[in-house]
PDB file of C-alpha atoms in Angstrom:
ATOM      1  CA  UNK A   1       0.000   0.000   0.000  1.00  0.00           C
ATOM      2  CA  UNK A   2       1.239   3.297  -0.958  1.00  0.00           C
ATOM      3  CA  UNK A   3       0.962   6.547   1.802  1.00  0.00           C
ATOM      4  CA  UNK A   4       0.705  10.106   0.871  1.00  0.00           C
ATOM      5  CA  UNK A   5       0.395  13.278   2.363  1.00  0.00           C
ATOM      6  CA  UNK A   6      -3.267  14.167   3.451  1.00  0.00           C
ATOM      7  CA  UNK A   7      -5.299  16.484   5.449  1.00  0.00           C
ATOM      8  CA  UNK A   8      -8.195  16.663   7.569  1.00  0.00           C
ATOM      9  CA  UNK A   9     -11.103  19.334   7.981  1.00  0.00           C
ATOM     10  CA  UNK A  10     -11.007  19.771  11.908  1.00  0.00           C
ATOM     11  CA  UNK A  11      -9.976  22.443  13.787  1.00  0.00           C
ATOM     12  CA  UNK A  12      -7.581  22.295  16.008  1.00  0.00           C
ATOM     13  CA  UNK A  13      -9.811  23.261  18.869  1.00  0.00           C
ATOM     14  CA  UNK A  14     -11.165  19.243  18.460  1.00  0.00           C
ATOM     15  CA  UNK A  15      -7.694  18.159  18.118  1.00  0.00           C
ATOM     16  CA  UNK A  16      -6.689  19.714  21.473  1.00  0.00           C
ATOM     17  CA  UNK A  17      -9.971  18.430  23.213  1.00  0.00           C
ATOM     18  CA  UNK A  18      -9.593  14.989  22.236  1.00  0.00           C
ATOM     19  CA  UNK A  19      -6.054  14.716  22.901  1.00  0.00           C
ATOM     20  CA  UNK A  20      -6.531  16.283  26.634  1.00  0.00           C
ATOM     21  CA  UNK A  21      -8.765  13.705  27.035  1.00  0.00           C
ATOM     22  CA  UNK A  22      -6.675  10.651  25.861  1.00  0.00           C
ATOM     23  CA  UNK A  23      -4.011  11.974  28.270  1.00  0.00           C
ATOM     24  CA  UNK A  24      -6.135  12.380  31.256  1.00  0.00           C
ATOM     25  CA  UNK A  25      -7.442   8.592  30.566  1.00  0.00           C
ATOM     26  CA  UNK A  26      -4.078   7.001  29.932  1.00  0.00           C
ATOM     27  CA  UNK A  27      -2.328   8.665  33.499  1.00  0.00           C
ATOM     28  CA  UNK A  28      -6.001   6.659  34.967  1.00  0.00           C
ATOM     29  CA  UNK A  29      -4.888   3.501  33.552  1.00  0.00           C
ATOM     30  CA  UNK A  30      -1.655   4.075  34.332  1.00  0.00           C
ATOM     31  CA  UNK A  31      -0.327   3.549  30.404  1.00  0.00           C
ATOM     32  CA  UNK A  32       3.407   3.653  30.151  1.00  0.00           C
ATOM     33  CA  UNK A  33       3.591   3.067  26.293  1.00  0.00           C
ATOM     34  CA  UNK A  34       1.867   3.096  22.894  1.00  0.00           C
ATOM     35  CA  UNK A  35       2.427   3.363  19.654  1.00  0.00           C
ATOM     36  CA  UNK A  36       1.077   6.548  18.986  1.00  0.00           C
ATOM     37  CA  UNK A  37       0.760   9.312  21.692  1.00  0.00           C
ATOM     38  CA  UNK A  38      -1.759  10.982  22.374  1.00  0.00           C
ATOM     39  CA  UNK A  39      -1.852  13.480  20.233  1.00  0.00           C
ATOM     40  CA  UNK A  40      -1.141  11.257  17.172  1.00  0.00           C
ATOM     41  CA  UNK A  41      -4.338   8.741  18.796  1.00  0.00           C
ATOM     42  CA  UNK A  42      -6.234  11.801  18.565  1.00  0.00           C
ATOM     43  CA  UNK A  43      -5.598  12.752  14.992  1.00  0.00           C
ATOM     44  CA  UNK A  44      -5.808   9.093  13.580  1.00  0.00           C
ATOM     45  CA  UNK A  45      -9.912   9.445  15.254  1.00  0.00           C
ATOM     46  CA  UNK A  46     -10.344  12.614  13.580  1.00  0.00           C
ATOM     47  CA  UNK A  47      -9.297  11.123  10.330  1.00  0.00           C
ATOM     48  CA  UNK A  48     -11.747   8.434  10.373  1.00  0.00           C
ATOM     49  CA  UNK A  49     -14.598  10.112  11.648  1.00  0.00           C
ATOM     50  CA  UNK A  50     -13.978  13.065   9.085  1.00  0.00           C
ATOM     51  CA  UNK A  51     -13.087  11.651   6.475  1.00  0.00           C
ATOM     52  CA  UNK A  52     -14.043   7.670   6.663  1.00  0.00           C
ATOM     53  CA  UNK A  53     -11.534   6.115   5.692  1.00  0.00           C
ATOM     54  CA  UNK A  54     -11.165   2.596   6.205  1.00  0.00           C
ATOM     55  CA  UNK A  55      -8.918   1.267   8.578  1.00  0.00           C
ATOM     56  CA  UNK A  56      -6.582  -0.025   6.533  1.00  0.00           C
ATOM     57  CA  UNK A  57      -5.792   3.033   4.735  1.00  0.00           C
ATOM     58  CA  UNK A  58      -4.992   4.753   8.373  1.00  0.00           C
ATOM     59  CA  UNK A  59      -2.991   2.696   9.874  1.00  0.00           C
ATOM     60  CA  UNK A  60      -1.062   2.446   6.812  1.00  0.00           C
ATOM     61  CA  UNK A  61      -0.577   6.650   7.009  1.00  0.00           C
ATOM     62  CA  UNK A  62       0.287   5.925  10.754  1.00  0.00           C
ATOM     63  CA  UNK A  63       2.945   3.365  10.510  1.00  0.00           C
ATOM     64  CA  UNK A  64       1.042   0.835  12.475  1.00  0.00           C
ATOM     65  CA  UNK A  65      -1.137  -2.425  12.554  1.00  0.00           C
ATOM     66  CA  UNK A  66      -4.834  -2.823  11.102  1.00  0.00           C
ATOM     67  CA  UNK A  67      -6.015  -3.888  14.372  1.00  0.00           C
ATOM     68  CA  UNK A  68      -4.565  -1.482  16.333  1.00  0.00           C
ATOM     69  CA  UNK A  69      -5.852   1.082  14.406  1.00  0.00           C
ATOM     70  CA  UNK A  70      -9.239  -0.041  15.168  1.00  0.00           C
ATOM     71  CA  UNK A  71      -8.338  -0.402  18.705  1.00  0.00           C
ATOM     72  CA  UNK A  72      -6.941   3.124  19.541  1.00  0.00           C
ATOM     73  CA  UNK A  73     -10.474   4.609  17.671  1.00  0.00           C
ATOM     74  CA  UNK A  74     -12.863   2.313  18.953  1.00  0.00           C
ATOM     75  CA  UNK A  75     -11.222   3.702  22.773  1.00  0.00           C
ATOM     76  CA  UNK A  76     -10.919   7.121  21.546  1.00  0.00           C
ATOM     77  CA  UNK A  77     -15.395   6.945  20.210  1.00  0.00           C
ATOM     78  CA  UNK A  78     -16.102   5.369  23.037  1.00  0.00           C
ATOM     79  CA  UNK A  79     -14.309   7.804  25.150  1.00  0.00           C
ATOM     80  CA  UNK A  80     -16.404  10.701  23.221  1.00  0.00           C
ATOM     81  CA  UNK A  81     -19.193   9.052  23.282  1.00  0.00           C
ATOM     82  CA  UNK A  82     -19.117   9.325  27.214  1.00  0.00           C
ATOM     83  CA  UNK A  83     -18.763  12.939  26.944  1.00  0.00           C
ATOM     84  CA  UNK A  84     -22.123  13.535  25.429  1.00  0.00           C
ATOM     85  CA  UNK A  85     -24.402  15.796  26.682  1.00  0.00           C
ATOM     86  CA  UNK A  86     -28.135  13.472  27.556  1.00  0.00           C
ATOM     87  CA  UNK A  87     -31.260  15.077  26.675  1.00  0.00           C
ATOM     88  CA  UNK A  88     -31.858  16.272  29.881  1.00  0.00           C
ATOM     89  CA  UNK A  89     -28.602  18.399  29.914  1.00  0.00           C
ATOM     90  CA  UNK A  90     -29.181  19.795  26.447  1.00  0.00           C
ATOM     91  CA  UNK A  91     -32.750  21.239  27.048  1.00  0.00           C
ATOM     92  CA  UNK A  92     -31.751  22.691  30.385  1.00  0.00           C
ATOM     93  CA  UNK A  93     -28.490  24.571  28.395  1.00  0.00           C
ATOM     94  CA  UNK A  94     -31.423  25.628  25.866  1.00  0.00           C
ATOM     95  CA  UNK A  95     -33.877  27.039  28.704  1.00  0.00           C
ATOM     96  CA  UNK A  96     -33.298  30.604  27.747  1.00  0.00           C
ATOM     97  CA  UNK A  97     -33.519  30.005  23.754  1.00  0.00           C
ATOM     98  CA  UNK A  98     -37.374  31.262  22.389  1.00  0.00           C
ATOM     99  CA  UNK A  99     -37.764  28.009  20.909  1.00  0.00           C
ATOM    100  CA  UNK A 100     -35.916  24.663  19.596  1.00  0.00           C
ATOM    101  CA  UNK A 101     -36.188  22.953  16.189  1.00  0.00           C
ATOM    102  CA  UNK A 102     -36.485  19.024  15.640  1.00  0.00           C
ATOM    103  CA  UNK A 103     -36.071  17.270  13.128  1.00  0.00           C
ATOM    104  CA  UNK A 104     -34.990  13.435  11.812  1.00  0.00           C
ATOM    105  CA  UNK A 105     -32.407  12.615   9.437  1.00  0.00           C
ATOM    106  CA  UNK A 106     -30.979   9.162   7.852  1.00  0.00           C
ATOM    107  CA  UNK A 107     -27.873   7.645   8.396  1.00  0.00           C
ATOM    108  CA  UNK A 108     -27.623   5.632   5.420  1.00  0.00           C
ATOM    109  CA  UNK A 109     -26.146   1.818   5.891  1.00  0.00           C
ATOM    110  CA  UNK A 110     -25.056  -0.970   3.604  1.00  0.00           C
ATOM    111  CA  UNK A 111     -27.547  -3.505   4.558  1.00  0.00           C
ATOM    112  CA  UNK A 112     -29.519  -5.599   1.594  1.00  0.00           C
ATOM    113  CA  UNK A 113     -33.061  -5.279   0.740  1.00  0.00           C
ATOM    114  CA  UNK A 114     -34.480  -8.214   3.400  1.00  0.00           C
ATOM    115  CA  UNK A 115     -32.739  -6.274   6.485  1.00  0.00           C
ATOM    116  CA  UNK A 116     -36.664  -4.921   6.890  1.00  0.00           C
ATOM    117  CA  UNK A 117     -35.962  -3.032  10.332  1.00  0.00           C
ATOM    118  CA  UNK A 118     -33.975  -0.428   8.627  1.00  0.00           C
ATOM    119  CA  UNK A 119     -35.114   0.135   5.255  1.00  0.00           C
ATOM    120  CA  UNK A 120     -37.241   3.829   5.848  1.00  0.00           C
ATOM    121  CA  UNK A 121     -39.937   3.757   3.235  1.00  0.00           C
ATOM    122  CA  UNK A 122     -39.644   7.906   3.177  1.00  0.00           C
ATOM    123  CA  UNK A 123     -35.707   7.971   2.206  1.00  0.00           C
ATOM    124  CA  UNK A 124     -36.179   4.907   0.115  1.00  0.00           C
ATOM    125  CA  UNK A 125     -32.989   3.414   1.889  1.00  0.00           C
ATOM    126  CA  UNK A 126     -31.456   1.732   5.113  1.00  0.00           C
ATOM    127  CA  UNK A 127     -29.973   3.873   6.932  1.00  0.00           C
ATOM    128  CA  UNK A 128     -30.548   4.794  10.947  1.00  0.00           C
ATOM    129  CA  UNK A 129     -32.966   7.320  12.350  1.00  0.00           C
ATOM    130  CA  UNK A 130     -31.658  10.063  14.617  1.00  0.00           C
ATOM    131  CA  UNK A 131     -33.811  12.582  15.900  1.00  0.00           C
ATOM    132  CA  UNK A 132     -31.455  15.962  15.950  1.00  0.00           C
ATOM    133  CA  UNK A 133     -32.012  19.343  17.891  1.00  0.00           C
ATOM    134  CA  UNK A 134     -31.578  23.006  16.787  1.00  0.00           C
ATOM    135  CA  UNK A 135     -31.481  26.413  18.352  1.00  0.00           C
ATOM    136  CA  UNK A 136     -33.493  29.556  16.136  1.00  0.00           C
ATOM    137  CA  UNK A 137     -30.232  29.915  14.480  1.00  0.00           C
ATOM    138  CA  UNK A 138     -30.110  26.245  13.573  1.00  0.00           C
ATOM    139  CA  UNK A 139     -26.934  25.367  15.413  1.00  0.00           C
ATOM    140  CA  UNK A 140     -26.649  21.613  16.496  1.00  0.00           C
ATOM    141  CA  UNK A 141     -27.758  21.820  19.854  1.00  0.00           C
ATOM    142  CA  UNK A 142     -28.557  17.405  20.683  1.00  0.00           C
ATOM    143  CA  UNK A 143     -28.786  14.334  18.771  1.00  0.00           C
ATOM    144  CA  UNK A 144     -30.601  11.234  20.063  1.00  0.00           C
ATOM    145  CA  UNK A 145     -29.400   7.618  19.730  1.00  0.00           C
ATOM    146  CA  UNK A 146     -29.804   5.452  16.446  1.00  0.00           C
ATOM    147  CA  UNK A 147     -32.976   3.703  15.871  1.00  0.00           C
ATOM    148  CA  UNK A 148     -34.230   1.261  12.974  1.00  0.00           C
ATOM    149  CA  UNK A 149     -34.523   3.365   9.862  1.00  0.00           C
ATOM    150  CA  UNK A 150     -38.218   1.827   9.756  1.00  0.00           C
ATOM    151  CA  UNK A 151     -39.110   3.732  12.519  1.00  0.00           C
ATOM    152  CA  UNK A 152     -40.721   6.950  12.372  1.00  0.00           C
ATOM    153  CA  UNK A 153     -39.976  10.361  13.434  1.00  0.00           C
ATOM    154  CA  UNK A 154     -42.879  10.646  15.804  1.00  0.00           C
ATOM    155  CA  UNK A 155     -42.408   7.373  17.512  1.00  0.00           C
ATOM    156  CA  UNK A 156     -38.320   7.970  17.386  1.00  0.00           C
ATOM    157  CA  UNK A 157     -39.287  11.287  19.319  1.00  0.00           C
ATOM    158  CA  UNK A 158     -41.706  10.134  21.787  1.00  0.00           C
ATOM    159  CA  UNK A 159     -38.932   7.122  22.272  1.00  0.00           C
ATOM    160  CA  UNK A 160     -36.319   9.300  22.873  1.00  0.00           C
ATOM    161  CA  UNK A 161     -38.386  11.576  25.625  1.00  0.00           C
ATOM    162  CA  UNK A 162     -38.011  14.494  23.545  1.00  0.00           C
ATOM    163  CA  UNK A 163     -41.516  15.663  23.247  1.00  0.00           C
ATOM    164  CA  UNK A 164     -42.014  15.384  27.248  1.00  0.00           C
ATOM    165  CA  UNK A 165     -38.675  16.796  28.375  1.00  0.00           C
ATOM    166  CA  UNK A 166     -39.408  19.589  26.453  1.00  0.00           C
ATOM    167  CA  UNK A 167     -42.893  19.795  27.378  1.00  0.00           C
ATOM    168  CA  UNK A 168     -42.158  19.966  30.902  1.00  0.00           C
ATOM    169  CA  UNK A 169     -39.366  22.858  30.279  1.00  0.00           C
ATOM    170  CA  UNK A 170     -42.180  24.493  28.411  1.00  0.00           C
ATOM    171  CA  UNK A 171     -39.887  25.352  25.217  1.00  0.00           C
ATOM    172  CA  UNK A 172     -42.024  25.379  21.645  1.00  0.00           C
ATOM    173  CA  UNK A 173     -40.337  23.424  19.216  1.00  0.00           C
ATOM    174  CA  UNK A 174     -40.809  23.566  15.412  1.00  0.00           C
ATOM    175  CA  UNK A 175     -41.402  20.236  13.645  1.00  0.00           C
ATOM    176  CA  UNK A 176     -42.295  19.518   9.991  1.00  0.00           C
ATOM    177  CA  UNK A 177     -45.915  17.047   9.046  1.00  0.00           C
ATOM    178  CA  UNK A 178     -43.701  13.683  10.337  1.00  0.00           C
ATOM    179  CA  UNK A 179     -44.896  14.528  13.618  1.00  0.00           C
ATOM    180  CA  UNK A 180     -48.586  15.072  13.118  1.00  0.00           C
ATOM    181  CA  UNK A 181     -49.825  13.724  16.896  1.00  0.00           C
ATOM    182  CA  UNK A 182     -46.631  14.550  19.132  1.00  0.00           C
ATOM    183  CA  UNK A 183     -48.679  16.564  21.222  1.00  0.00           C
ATOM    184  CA  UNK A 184     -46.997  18.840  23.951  1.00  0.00           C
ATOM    185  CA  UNK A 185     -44.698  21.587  22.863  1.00  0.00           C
ATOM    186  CA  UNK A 186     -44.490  20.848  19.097  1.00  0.00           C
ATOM    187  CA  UNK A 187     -45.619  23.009  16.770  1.00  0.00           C
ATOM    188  CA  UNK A 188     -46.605  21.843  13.778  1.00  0.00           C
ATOM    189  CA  UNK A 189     -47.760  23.436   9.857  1.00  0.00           C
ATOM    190  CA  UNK A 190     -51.694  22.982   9.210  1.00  0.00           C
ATOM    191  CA  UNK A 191     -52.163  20.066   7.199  1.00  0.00           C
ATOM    192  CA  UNK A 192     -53.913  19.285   4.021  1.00  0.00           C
ATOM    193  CA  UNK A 193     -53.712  20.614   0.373  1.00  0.00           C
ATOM    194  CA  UNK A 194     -52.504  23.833   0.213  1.00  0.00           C
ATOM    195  CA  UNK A 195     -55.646  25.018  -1.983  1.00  0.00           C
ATOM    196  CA  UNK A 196     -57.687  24.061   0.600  1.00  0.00           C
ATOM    197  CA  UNK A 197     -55.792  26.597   3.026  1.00  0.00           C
ATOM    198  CA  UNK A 198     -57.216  29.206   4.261  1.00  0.00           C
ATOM    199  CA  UNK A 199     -55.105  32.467   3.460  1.00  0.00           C
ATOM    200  CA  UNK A 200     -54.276  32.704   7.028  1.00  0.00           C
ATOM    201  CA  UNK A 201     -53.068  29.065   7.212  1.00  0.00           C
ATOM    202  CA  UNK A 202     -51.040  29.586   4.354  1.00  0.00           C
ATOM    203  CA  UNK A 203     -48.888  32.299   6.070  1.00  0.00           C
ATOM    204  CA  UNK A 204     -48.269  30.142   9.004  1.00  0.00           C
ATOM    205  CA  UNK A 205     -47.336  27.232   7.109  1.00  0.00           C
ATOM    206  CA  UNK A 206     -45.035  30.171   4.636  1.00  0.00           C
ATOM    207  CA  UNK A 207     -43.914  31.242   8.067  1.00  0.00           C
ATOM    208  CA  UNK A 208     -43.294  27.447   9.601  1.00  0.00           C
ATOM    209  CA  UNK A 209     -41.139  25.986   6.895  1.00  0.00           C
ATOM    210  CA  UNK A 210     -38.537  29.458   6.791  1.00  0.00           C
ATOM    211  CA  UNK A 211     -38.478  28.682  10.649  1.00  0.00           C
ATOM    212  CA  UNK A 212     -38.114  24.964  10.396  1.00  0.00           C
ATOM    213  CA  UNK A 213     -35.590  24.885   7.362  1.00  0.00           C
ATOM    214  CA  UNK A 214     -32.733  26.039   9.477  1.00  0.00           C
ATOM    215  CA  UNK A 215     -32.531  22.793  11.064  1.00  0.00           C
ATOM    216  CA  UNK A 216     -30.935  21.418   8.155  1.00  0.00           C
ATOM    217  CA  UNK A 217     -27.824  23.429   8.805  1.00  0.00           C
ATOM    218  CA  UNK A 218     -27.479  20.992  11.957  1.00  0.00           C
ATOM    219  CA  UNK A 219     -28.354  17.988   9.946  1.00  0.00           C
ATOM    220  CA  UNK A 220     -25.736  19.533   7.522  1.00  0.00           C
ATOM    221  CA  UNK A 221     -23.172  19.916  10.840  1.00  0.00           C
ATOM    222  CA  UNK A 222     -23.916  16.562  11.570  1.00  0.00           C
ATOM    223  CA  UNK A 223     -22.871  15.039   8.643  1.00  0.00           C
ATOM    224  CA  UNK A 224     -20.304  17.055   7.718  1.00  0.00           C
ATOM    225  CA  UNK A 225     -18.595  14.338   8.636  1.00  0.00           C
ATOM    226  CA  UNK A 226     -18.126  11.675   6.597  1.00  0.00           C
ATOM    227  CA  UNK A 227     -18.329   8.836   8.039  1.00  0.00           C
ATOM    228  CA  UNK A 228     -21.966   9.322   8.764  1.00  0.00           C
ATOM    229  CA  UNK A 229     -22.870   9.543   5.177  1.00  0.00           C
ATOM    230  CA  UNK A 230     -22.658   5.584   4.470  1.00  0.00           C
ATOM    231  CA  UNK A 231     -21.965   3.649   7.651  1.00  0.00           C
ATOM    232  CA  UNK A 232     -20.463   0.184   7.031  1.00  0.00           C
ATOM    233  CA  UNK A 233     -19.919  -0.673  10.417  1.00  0.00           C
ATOM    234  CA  UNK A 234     -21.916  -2.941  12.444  1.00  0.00           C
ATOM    235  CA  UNK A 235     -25.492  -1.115  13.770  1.00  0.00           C
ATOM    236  CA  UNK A 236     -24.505  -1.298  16.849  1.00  0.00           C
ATOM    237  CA  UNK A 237     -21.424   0.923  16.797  1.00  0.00           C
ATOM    238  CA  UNK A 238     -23.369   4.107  15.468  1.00  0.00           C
ATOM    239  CA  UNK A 239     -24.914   5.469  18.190  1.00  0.00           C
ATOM    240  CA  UNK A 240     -21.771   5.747  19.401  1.00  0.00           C
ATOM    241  CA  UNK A 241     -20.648   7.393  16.202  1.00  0.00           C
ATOM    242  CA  UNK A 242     -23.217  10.208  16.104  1.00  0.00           C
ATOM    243  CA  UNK A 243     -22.522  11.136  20.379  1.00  0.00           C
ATOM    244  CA  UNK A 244     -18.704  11.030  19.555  1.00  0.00           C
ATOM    245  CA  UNK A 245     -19.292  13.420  16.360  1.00  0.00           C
ATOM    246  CA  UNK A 246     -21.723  15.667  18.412  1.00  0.00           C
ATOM    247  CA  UNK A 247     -18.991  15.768  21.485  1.00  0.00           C
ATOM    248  CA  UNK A 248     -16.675  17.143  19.364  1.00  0.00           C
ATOM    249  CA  UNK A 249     -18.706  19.991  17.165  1.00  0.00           C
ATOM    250  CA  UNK A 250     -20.144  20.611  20.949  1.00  0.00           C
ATOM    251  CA  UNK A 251     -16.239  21.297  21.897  1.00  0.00           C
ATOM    252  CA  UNK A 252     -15.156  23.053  18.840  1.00  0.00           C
ATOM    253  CA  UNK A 253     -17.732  25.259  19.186  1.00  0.00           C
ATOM    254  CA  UNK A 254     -17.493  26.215  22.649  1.00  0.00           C
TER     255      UNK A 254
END
């Protein structure tokens, strides 16, 4: 295998973060030696998460084994993935915002036509379900764990406890038509043909979807990085995934 010269899109706030982190863990364990420090743990992570590129190809770049490559990420994810903020913490950070905006998005996966539980008749694909957050300005604020792609945005939601935790903190959240029945604090458009609007339903619903659309820029964050954009992975692993990604645009960010 030939190695080249490459770079990653991350800033070097996320490098720093994740590398602090990998420090603090290995004086726990008590580590004396690796391969890689640190620093070079934390930018083989970055790589694959960014970029997703096999495992192979890194530890080729890296000088070191398959398997160890796939070692030092899995510990680095998992370590993220412990970082995340839960549901709880993220609406209580977003107490003060006027509102929130929700939203689902697919993960797409490379599963074959009879894996049933994740083929999501709407995206015409498998892929996973996660139910992400926004703030007005359609920052990633939260996203939830990975469901079945068969399952629905509504039932992820009300799953997830999103519709009652923010019920109870009594902040409105905008949600498009896939969530006709949540109930609570979610504000939805007026359904049925737009023709058959009234004028004044019309400007909501005009007024609702320039509201709601800026929770693609977070779905947009989200999978800025690539490895989200066609997991091949086992389903398992991805929840993991999406918490270590959202750990580290929550860090960058700060």
């Amino acid at each position: 295998m030939r190695v080249y010269p490459s770079g990653v899109g991350v800033s070097s706030s996320a490098l720093r973060f994740l590398a602090t982190r990998l420090r603090e863990r290995r004086r726990a364990l008590g580590t004396r030696w690796r391969r890689l420090n640190a620093g070079r743990q934390a930018l083989l992570t970055l790589a694959h998460l960014r970029n997703g590129q096999p495992y192979a190809q890194l530890a080729a770049g890296f000088g070191i084994g398959t398997t160890t490559a796939y070692r030092y990420i899995t510990e680095a994810v998992g370590l993220l993935a412990a970082l995340a903020p839960t549901l709880a913490e993220a609406v209580r950070a977003a107490s003060m915002k006027a509102y929130l905006i929700l939203d689902g998005t697919l993960l797409p996966i490379d599963r074959i036509a009879a894996d049933r539980p994740f083929y999501s008749g709407k995206h015409k694909k498998h892929g996973m379900n996660v139910q992400v957050i926004a703030d007005p300005q359609g920052r990633l604020l939260w996203a939830s764990p990975a469901l079945a792609g068969a399952v629905h945005d509504v039932r992820a939601a009300r799953e997830h406890g999103i519709i009652d935790a923010l019920t109870e903190a009594g902040i409105n959240c905008w949600a498009d038509k896939g969530y006709q029945g949540a109930g609570g604090a979610v504000r939805l458009p007026y359904r049925g043909r737009w023709k058959s609007l009234s004028a004044g339903q019309q400007a909501v619903n005009r007024s609702h979807a320039k509201v709601r659309a800026l929770v693609e820029q977070a779905i947009a964050t989200l999978k800025s990085w690539r490895l989200l954009r066609k997991l091949r992975c086992s389903t398992t692993r991805i929840t993991s995934l999406v918490q270590a990604v959202l750990t580290l645009h929550l860090a960058s960010s700060d």
